mmCIF file of C-alpha atoms in Angstrom:
data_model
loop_
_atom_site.group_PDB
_atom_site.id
_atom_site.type_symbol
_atom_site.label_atom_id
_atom_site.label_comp_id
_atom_site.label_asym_id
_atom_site.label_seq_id
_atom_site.Cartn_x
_atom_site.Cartn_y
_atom_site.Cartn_z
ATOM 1 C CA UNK A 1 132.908 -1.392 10.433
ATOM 2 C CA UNK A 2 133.692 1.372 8.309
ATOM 3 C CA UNK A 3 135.695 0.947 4.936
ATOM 4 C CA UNK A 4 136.778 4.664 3.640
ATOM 5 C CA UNK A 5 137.399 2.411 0.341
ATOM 6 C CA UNK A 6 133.751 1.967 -0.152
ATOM 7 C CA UNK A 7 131.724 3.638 -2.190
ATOM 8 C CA UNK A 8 128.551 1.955 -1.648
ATOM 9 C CA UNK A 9 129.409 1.796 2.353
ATOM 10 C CA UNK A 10 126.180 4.148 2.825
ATOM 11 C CA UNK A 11 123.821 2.659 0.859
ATOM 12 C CA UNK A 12 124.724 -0.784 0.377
ATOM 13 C CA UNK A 13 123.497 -4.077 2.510
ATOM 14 C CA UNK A 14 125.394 -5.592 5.442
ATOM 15 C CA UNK A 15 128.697 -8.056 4.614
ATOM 16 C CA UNK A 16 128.529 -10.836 6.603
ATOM 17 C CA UNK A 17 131.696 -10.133 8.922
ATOM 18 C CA UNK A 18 128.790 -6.804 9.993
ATOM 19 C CA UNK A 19 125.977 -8.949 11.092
ATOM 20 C CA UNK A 20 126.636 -9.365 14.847
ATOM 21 C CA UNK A 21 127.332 -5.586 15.381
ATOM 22 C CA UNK A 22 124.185 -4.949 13.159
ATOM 23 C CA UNK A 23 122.219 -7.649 15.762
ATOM 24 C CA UNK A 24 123.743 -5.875 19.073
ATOM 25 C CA UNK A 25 122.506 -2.670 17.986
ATOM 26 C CA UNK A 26 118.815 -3.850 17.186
ATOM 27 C CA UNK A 27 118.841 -5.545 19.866
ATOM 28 C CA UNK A 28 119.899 -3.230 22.182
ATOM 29 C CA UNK A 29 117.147 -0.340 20.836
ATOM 30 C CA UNK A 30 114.468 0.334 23.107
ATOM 31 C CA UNK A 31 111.944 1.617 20.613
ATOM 32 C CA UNK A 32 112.874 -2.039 18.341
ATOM 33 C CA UNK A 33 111.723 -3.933 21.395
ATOM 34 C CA UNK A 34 109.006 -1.302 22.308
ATOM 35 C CA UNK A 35 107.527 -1.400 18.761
ATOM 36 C CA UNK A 36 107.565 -5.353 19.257
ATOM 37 C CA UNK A 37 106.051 -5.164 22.522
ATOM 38 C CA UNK A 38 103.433 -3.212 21.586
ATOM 39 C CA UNK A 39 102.337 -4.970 18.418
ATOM 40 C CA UNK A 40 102.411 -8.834 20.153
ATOM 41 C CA UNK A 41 100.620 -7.209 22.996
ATOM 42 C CA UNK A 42 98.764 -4.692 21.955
ATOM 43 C CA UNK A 43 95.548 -5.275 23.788
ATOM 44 C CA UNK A 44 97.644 -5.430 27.244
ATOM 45 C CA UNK A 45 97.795 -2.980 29.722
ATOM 46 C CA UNK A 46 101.432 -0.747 30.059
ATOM 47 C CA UNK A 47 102.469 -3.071 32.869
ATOM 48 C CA UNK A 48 102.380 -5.674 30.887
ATOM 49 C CA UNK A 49 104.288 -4.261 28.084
ATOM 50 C CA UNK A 50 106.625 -3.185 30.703
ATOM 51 C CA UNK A 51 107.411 -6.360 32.380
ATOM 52 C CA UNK A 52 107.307 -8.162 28.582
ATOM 53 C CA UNK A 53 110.229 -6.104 27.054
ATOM 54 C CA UNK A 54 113.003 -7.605 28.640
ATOM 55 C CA UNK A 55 111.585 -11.121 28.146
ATOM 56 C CA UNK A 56 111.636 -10.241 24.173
ATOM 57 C CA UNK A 57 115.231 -8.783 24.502
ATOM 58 C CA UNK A 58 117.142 -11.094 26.439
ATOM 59 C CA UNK A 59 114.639 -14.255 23.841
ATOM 60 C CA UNK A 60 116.335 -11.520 20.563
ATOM 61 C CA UNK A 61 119.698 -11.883 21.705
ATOM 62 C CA UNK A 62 119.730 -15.456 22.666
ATOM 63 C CA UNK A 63 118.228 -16.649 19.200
ATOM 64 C CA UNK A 64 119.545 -13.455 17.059
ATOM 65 C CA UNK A 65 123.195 -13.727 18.764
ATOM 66 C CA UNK A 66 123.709 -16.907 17.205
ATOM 67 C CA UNK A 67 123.387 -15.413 13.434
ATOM 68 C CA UNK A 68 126.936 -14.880 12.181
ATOM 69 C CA UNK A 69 126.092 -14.582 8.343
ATOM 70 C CA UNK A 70 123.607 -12.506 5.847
ATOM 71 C CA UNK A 71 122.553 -16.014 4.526
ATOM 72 C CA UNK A 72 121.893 -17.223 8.227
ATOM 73 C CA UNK A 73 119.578 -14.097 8.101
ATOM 74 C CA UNK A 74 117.954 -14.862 5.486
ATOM 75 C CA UNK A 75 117.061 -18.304 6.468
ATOM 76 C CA UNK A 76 115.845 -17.023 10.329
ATOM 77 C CA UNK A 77 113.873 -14.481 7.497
ATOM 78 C CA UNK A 78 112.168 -17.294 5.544
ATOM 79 C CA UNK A 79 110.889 -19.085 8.526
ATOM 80 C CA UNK A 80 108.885 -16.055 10.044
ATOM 81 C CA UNK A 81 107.848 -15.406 6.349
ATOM 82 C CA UNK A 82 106.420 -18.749 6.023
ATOM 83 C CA UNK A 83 104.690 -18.667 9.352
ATOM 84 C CA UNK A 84 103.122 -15.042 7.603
ATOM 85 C CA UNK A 85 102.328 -16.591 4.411
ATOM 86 C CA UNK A 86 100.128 -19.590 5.751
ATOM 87 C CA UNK A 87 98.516 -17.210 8.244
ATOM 88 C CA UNK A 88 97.641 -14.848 5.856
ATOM 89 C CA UNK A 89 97.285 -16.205 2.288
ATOM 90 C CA UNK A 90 95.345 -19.130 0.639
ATOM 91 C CA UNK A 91 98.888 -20.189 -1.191
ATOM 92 C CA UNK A 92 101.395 -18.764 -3.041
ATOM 93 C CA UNK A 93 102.148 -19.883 -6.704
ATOM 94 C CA UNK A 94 105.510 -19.083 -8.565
ATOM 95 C CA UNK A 95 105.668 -19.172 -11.904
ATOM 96 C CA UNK A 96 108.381 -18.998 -14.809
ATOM 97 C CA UNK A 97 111.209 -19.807 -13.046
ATOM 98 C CA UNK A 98 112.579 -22.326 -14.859
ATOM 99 C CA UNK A 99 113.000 -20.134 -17.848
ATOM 100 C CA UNK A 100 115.744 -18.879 -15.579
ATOM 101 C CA UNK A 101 119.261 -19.959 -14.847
ATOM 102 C CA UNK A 102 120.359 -20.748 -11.104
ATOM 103 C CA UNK A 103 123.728 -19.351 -11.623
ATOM 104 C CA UNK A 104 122.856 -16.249 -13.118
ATOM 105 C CA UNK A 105 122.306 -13.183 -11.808
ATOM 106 C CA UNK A 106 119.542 -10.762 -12.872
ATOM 107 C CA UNK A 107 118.047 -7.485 -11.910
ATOM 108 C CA UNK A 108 114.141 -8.003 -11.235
ATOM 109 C CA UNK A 109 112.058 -5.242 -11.972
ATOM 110 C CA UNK A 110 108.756 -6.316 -10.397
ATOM 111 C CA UNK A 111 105.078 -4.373 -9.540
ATOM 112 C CA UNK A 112 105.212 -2.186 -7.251
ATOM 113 C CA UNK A 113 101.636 -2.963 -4.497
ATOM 114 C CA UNK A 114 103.236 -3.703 -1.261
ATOM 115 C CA UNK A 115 106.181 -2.052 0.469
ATOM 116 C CA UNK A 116 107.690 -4.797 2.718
ATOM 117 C CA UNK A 117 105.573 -8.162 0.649
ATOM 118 C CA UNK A 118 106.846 -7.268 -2.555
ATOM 119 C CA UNK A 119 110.358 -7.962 -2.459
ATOM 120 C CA UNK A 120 109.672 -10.496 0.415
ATOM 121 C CA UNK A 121 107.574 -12.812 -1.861
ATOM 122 C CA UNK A 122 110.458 -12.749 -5.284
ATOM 123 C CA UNK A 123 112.766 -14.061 -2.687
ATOM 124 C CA UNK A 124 110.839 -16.168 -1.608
ATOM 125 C CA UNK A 125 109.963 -17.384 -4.955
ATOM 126 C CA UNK A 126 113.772 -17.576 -5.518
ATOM 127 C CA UNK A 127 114.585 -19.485 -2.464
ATOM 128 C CA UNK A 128 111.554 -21.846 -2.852
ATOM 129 C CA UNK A 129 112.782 -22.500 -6.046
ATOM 130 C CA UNK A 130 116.561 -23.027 -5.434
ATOM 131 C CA UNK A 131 117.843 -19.679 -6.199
ATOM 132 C CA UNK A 132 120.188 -17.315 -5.119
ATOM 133 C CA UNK A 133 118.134 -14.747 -3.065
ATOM 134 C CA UNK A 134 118.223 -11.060 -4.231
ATOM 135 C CA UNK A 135 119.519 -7.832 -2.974
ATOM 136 C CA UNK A 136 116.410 -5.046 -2.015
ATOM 137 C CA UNK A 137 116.315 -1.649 -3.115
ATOM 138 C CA UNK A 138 113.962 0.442 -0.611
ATOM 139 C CA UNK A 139 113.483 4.462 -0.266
ATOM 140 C CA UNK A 140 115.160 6.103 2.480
ATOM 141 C CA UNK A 141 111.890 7.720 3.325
ATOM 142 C CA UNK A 142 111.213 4.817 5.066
ATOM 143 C CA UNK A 143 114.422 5.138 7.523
ATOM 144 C CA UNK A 144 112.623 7.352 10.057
ATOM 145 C CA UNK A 145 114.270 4.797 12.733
ATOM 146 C CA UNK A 146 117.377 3.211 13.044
ATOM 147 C CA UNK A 147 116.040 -0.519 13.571
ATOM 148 C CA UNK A 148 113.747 0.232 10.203
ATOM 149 C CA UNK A 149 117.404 0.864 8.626
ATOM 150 C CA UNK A 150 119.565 -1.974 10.588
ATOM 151 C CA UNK A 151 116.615 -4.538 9.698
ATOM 152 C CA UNK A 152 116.838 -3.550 5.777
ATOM 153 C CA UNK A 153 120.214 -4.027 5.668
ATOM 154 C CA UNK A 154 120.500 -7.120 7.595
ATOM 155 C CA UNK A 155 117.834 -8.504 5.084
ATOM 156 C CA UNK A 156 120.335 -7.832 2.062
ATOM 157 C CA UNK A 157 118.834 -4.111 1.816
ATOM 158 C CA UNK A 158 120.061 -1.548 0.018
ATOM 159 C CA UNK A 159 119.252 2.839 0.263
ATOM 160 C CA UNK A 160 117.547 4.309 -2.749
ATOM 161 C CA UNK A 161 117.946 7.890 -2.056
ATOM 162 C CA UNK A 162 114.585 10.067 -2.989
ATOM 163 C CA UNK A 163 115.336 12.393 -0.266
ATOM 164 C CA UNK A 164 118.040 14.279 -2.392
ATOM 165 C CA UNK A 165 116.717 17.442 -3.801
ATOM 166 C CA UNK A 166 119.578 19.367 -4.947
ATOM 167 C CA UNK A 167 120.856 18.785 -8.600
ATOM 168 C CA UNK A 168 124.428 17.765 -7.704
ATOM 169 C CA UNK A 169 123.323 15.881 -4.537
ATOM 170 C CA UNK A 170 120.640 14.195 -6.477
ATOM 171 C CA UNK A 171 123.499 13.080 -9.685
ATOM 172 C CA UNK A 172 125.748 12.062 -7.165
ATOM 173 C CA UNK A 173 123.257 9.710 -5.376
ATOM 174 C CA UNK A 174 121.818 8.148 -8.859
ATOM 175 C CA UNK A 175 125.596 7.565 -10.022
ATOM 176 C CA UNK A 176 126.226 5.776 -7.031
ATOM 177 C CA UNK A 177 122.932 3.484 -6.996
ATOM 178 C CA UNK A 178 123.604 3.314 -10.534
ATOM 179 C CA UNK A 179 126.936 2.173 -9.647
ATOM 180 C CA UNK A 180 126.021 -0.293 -7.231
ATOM 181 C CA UNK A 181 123.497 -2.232 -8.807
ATOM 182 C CA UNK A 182 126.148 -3.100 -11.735
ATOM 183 C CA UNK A 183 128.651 -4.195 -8.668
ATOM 184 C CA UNK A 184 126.541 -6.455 -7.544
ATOM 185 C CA UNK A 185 125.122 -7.853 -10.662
ATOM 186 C CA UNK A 186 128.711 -8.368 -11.586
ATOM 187 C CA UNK A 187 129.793 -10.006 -8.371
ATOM 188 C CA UNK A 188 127.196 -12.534 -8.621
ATOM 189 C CA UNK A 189 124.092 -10.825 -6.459
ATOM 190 C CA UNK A 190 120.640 -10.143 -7.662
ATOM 191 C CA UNK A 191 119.064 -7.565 -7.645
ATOM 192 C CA UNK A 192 115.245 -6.667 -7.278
ATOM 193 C CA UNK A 193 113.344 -2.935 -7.525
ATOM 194 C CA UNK A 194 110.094 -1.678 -8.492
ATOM 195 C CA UNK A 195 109.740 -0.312 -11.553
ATOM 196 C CA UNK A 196 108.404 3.139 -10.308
ATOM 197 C CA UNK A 197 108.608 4.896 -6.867
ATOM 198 C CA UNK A 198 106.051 4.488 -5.003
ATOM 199 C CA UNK A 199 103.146 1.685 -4.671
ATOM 200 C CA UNK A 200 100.600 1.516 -7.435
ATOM 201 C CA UNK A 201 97.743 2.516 -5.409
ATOM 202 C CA UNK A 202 95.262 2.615 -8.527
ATOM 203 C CA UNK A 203 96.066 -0.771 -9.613
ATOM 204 C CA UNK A 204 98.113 0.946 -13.294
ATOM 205 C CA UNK A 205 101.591 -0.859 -13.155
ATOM 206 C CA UNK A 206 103.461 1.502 -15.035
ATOM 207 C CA UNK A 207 107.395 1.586 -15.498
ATOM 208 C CA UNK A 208 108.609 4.743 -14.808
ATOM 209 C CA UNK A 209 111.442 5.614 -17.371
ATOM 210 C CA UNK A 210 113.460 7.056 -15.009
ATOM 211 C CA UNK A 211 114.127 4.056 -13.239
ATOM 212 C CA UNK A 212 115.741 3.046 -16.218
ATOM 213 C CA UNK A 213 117.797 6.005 -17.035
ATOM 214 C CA UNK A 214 119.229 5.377 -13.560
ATOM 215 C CA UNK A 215 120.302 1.708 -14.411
ATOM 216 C CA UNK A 216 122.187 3.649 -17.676
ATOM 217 C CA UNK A 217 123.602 6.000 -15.687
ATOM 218 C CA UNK A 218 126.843 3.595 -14.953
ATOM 219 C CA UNK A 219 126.686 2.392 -18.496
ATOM 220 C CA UNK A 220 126.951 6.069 -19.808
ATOM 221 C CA UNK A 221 129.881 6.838 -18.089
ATOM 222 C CA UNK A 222 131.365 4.740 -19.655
ATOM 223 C CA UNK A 223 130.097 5.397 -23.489
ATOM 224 C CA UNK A 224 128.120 2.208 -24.037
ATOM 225 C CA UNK A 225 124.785 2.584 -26.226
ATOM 226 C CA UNK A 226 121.885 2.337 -23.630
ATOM 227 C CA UNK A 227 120.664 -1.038 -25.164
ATOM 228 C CA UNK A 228 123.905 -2.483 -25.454
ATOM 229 C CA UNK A 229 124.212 -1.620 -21.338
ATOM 230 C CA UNK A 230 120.972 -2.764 -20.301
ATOM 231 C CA UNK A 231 121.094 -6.317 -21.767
ATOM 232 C CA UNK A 232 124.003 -6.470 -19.332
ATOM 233 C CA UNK A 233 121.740 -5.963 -16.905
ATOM 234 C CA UNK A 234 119.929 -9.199 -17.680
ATOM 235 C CA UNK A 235 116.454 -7.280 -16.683
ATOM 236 C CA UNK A 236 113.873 -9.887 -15.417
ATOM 237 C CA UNK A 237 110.020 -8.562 -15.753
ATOM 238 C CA UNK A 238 108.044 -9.700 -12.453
ATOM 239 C CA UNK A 239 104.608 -9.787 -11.783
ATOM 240 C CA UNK A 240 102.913 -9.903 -8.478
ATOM 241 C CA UNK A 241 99.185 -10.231 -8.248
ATOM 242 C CA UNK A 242 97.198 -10.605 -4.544
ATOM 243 C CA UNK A 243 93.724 -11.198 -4.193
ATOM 244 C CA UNK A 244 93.242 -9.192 -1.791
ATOM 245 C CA UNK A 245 95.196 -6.454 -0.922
ATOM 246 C CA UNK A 246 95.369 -5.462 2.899
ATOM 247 C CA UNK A 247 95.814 -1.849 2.009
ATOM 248 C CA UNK A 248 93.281 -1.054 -0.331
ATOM 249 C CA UNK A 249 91.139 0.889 1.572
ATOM 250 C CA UNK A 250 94.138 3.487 3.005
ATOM 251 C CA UNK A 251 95.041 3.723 -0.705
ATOM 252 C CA UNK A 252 91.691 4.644 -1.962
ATOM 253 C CA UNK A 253 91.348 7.522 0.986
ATOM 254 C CA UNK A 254 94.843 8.642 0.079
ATOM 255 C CA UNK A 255 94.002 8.789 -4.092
ATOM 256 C CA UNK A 256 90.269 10.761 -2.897
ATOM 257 C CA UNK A 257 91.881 13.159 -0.465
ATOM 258 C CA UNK A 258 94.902 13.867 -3.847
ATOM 259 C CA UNK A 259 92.284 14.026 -6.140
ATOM 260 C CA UNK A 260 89.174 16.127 -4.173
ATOM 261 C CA UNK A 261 90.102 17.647 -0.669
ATOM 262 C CA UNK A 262 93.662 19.590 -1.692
ATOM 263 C CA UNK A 263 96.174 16.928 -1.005
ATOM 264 C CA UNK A 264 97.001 14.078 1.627
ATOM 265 C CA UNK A 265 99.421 14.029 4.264
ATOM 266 C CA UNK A 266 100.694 11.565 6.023
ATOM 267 C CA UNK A 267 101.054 10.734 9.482
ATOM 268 C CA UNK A 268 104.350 10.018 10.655
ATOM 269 C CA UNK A 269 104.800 6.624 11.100
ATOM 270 C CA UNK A 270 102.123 6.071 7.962
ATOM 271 C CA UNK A 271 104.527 4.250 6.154
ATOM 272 C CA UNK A 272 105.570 1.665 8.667
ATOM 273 C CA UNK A 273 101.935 1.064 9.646
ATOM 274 C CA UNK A 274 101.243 0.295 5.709
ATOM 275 C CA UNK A 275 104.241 -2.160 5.849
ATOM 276 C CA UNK A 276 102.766 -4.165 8.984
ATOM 277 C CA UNK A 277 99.403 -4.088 7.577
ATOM 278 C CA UNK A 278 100.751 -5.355 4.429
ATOM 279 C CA UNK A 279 102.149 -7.914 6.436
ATOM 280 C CA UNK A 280 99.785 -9.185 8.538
ATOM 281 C CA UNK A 281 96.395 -8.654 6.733
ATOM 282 C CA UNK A 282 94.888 -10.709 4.876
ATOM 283 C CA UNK A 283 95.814 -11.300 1.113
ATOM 284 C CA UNK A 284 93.891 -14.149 -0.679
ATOM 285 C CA UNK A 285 95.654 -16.093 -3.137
ATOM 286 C CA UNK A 286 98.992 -14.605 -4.618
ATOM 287 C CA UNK A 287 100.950 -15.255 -7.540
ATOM 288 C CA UNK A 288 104.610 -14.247 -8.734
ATOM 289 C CA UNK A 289 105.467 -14.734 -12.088
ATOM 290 C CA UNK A 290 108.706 -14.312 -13.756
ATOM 291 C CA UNK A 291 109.434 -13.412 -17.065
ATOM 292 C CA UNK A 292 112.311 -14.435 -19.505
ATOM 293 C CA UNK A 293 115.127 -12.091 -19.292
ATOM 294 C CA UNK A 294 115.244 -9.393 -21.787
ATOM 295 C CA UNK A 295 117.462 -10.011 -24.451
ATOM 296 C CA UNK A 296 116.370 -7.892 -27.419
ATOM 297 C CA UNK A 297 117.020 -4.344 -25.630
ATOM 298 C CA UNK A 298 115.403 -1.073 -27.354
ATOM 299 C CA UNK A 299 117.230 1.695 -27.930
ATOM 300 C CA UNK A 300 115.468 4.143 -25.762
ATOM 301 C CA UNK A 301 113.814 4.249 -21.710
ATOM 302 C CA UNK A 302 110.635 4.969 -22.921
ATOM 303 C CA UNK A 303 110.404 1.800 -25.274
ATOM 304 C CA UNK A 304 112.136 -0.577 -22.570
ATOM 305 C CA UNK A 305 109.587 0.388 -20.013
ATOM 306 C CA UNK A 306 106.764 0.095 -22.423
ATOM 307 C CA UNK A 307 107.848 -3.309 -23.206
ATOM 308 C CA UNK A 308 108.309 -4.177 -19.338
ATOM 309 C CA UNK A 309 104.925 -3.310 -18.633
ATOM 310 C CA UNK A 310 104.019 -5.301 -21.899
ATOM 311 C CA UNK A 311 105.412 -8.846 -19.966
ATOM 312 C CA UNK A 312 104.536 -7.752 -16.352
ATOM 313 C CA UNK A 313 100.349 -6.863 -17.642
ATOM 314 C CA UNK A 314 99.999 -9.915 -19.873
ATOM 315 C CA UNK A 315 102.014 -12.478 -16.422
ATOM 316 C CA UNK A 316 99.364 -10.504 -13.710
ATOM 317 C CA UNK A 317 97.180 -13.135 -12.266
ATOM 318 C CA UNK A 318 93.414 -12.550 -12.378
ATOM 319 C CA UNK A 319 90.859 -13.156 -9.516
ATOM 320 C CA UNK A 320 87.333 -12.831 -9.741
ATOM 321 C CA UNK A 321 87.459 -9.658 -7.753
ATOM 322 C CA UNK A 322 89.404 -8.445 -10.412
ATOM 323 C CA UNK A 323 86.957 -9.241 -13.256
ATOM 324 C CA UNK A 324 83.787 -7.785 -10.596
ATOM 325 C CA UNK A 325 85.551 -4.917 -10.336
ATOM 326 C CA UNK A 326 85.919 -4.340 -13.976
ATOM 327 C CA UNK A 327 82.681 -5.622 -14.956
ATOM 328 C CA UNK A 328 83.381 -8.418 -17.315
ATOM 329 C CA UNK A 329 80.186 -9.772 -18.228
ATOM 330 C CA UNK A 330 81.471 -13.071 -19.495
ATOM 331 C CA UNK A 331 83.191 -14.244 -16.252
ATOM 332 C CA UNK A 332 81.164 -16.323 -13.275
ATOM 333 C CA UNK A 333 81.816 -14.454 -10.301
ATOM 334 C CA UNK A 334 81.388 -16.638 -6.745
ATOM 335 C CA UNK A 335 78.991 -14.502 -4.346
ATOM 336 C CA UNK A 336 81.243 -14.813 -1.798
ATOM 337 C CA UNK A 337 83.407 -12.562 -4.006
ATOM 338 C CA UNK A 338 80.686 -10.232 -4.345
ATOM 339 C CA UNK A 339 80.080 -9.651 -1.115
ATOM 340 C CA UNK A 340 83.862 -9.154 -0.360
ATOM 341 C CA UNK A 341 84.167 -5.903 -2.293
ATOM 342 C CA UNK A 342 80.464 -5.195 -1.099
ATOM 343 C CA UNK A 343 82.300 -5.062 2.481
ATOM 344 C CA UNK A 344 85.212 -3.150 1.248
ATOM 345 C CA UNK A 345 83.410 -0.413 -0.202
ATOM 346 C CA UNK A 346 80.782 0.083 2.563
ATOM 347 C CA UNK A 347 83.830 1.251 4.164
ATOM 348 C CA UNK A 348 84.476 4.249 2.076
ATOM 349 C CA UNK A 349 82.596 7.448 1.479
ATOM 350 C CA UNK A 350 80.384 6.996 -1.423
ATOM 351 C CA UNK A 351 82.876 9.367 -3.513
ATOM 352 C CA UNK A 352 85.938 7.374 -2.657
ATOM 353 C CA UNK A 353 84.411 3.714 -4.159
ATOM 354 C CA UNK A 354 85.735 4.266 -7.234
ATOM 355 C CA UNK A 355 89.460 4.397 -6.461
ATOM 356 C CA UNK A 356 89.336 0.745 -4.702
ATOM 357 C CA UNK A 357 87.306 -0.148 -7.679
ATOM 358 C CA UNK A 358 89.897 1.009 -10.348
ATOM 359 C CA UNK A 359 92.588 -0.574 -7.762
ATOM 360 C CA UNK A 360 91.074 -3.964 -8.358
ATOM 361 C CA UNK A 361 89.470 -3.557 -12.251
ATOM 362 C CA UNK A 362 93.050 -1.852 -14.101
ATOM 363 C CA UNK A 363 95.014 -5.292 -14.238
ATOM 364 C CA UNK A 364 92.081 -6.727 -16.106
ATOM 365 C CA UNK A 365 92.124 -3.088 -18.331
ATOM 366 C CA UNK A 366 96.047 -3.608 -18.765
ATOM 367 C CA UNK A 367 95.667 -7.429 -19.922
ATOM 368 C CA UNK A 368 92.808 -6.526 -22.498
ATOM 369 C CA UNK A 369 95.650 -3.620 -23.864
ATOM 370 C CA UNK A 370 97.756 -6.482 -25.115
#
């Protein structure tokens, strides 16, 4: 349904009365069910796959057709989520939620490790805990198919736009983000987005400023003082620590190949391969910790993000791969922790060892800063 009166329409998540058009069209995508096919069956032959897909349609549309509301989403969400979390974790601990209030909204500005996990495991923190779940920011750059896009937006998505280059094009799509994420905070939706573009592939969670000058950006307009704006906002720091990250050796090759051979370039589909692996792999123990809001604003981006970093470093959960990685001599380290990151790095070229190393040793480095 199109609304000419909206000016979020394209980049803002699905109402509910746009769910079962949003369903029909997944549903009815051949590469959605293909990409399906092929991951559940992967080790089958092409007949197989074949004969499969129409099975997996006509199971989509009978369970799928029945959703008729974002929250009934969400909840069909949660259930696969939980199915992922005791497959692939040792246990998920939330913490400092109850510094929180239930009927509050906030805009959580979390870590930024995993591209799909991240923003699945605050909500479900939230929801575990009785929350309200939150609206997603995510990069257009991964919209490279229509299902990626219907399936972000049926999940209470929302479009960051990075791939805006010129300078009017670029102010016009940060106004309206801007815009949006102060609708929905005052219309009662959180909001959650990392606090720099792009995963922390060297293990440094750093706020990017610019993130914040974006959040301002709706606040300027309309001649508030930027702290004045931004404890509006009601900013929540959030920290998400995994054991084990399923990506660690892609991001190592990616920082060696930056940093040594010219550059990196991704495949095509790189990203959407990162966000299954992030999915399905592996991940240890994992911990999301929430901070109290931020009341005492600064007056400037640089000092907010300093102090956002200052809550998210000092709530990051340490493992013992953390501590081997860093080389803290006063910490007991299992051997079966040892010979995890002896694994990991026999998979690397000798030159490359040190970016998984720094991936898993700067949270320890961050904590010691404070």
């Amino acid at each position: 349904m199109n609304n000419t009166n909206d000016p979020y329409q394209a980049i803002r998540a699905y109402h509910d009365n746009e769910i079962p058009d949003a369903i029909q069209r997944l549903v009815n995508d051949p590469e959605f069910i293909s990409a399906i096919v092929n991951h559940r069956f992967r080790q089958r032959s092409r007949l197989v796959k074949m004969l499969v897909s129409p099975v997996i349609r006509f199971w989509l549309k009978r369970t799928w057709g029945k959703l008729r509301s974002v929250e009934q989403v969400q909840l069909e969400v949660e259930r696969y989520l939980s199915r992922v979390l005791n497959e692939t974790t040792d246990g998920v601990t939330i913490k400092g939620v109850e510094q929180l209030s239930k009927d509050t909204p906030y805009l959580f500005v979390s870590n930024h490790r995993d591209i799909a996990m991240d923003p699945a495991l605050v909500n479900y923190a939230l929801h575990q805990s009785g929350f309200p779940t939150a609206r997603i920011a995510f990069g257009d750059n991964l919209l490279k198919k229509p299902s990626v896009t219907e399936l972000m937006k049926l999940n209470k998505g929302f479009v960051v736009n990075r791939s805006a280059k010129a300078p009017r094009q670029l102010l016009k799509a940060l106004t309206t983000l801007s815009g949006y994420i102060k609708h929905s905070l005052d219309e009662g939706h959180s909001i959650w987005i990392a606090q720099r573009e792009g995963r922390a592939k060297d293990g440094l969670d750093m706020t990017d400023p610019a993130i914040l000058k974006m959040f301002y950006m709706n606040g300027k307009s309309q001649q508030q003082s930027f702290s004045e704006y931004m404890q509006s906002l009601r900013i929540v720091p959030v920290s998400i620590s995994y054991e084990n990250d399923p990506c660690d050796i892609a991001k190592a090759t990616e920082l060696y190949h930056r940093a040594h051979l010219g550059g990196y370039q991704k495949a095509e589909m790189e990203d959407i391969a990162s966000i299954i692996k992030g999915i399905t792999g592996y991940k240890g123990r994992i911990t999301v910790s929430f901070s109290a809001p931020i009341n005492d604003v600064p007056d400037t981006p640089a000092e907010l993000a300093a102090l956002i970093d200052q809550h998210i470093h000092s709530h990051y959960q340490l493992y013992p791969i953390n501590y081997l990685a860093a080389q803290t001599a006063n910490k007991v380290i299992p051997e079966a922790c040892k010979q995890t990151l002896k694994h990991k790095l026999a998979q690397l070229p000798e030159e490359a060892r040190d970016y998984l190393i720094a991936n898993y040793a700067n949270p320890v480095k961050n904590a010691l800063q404070r």
